[in-house]
Amino acid sequence: LKPKNANTKIKTDIWFKTLCAINTITHTDPIPYGSVVQKYNEISSGRLYTEGNFGIQNWPKHIRHLLLSGMNYYDYDFVSCHFNTLEQLNTHYGGKHLAAVSEYNQNVTNIRNQIAKDCGIPLPNAKKLMLAIVYGASINSKVVLNRDPKSKRMRKPSDLWLNCLELSYGDEAYANQIWENITKNEMIKDLHKDVKKASKTILNNAVTKGKGKREYIKNHYDRWLGKYQTIGGKVFERTPSQLLSHMLCGMEAFMVSEVALTLNNANSTLFIANFHDGFISNGQIDKEHYEEIIYIVTQKRLTEYDGKLADKGIVMKIDGGALNDPFKSNGVKPQIRSTKEADLPFDQFLPN
């Protein structure tokens, strides 16, 4: 199901079954014909998450393009959303220059590709790695404090170490090699240092209320998060990375919501689906126009957030375009083994 680099047999089987199931629900009452209902849950930062395999956020890009191609849908996203937001919030609050983050934001694709090559990991995993870094993931320890209230264990493997194990299919020796490649990469180390500096600046200037263990922090989407949480009956202070994630995701959610409101007030396009740092519309948009809207509304929001006049908004580039069938662009044609099979109803091909 993946034109460029093939999936494993297990993944292919999973996505084949998912496609079959999606085909079934789009032809089943009471859901309108051809529709896939999306259920969203909002988390504490204001981010929206879809549920289950039918949630469009959980579809790989090639599946998304395959299912939605040819229907005038357009897929857009904010370029390097979190690193750009981090850099600009740091500047807004008077933080020191972030040399590595600035370099990364100016040359995202090439640097990310180089990191994937140097660390010996696939590009999609390099993208996940960059998200982990901007959220303040530890590159110093494979074990971290377990902050899952449902778990009895006080410590757990770090997300970065779990990713290394996943990439190595559980081979710990190979996972250790990947870990070494990542944690000793100079660009990653410089980015990690910059994120720690920016985190301190942003969190020191965040709006708070309450005191002690009842203190809360507010992001730019007006969502509050307690600075402390209860785990296993004990109260722990949230890590700076958790609080920074709350701030960055809040600004992201605010920008997406403003785009959604503007699109739905337009005559020709509608906001169809949310993708954290992107969205799908049912028509082409003027990207520069919406970049300008984001700049204006974020400047206003930064002023409203703490009552201090903001002289600039967030500069956020929008990338993307039409959702096209990836198989057509790669010259891949579906093969039907016989005329008789072609005439059979679709459910004849459903897996048992």
Tab-separated table of C-alpha atoms in Angstrom, residues 83 97 118 179 239 268 274 281 287 299 323 342 345 350:
chain	number	residue	atom	x	y	z
A	83	PHE	CA	10.373	24.851	16.508
A	97	HIS	CA	19.389	33.876	20.521
A	118	ASP	CA	23.735	10.337	10.464
A	179	TRP	CA	20.787	5.613	21.030
A	239	THR	CA	8.553	18.498	34.361
A	268	SER	CA	-15.737	28.926	-1.306
A	274	ASN	CA	-7.893	18.941	12.054
A	281	SER	CA	-10.017	22.029	3.380
A	287	LYS	CA	-1.604	30.417	1.694
A	299	GLN	CA	-0.025	39.432	17.707
A	323	LEU	CA	-4.637	15.414	-2.109
A	342	ALA	CA	-13.923	-7.721	-11.204
A	345	PRO	CA	-19.212	-7.439	-4.999
A	350	LEU	CA	-12.840	-8.670	2.660
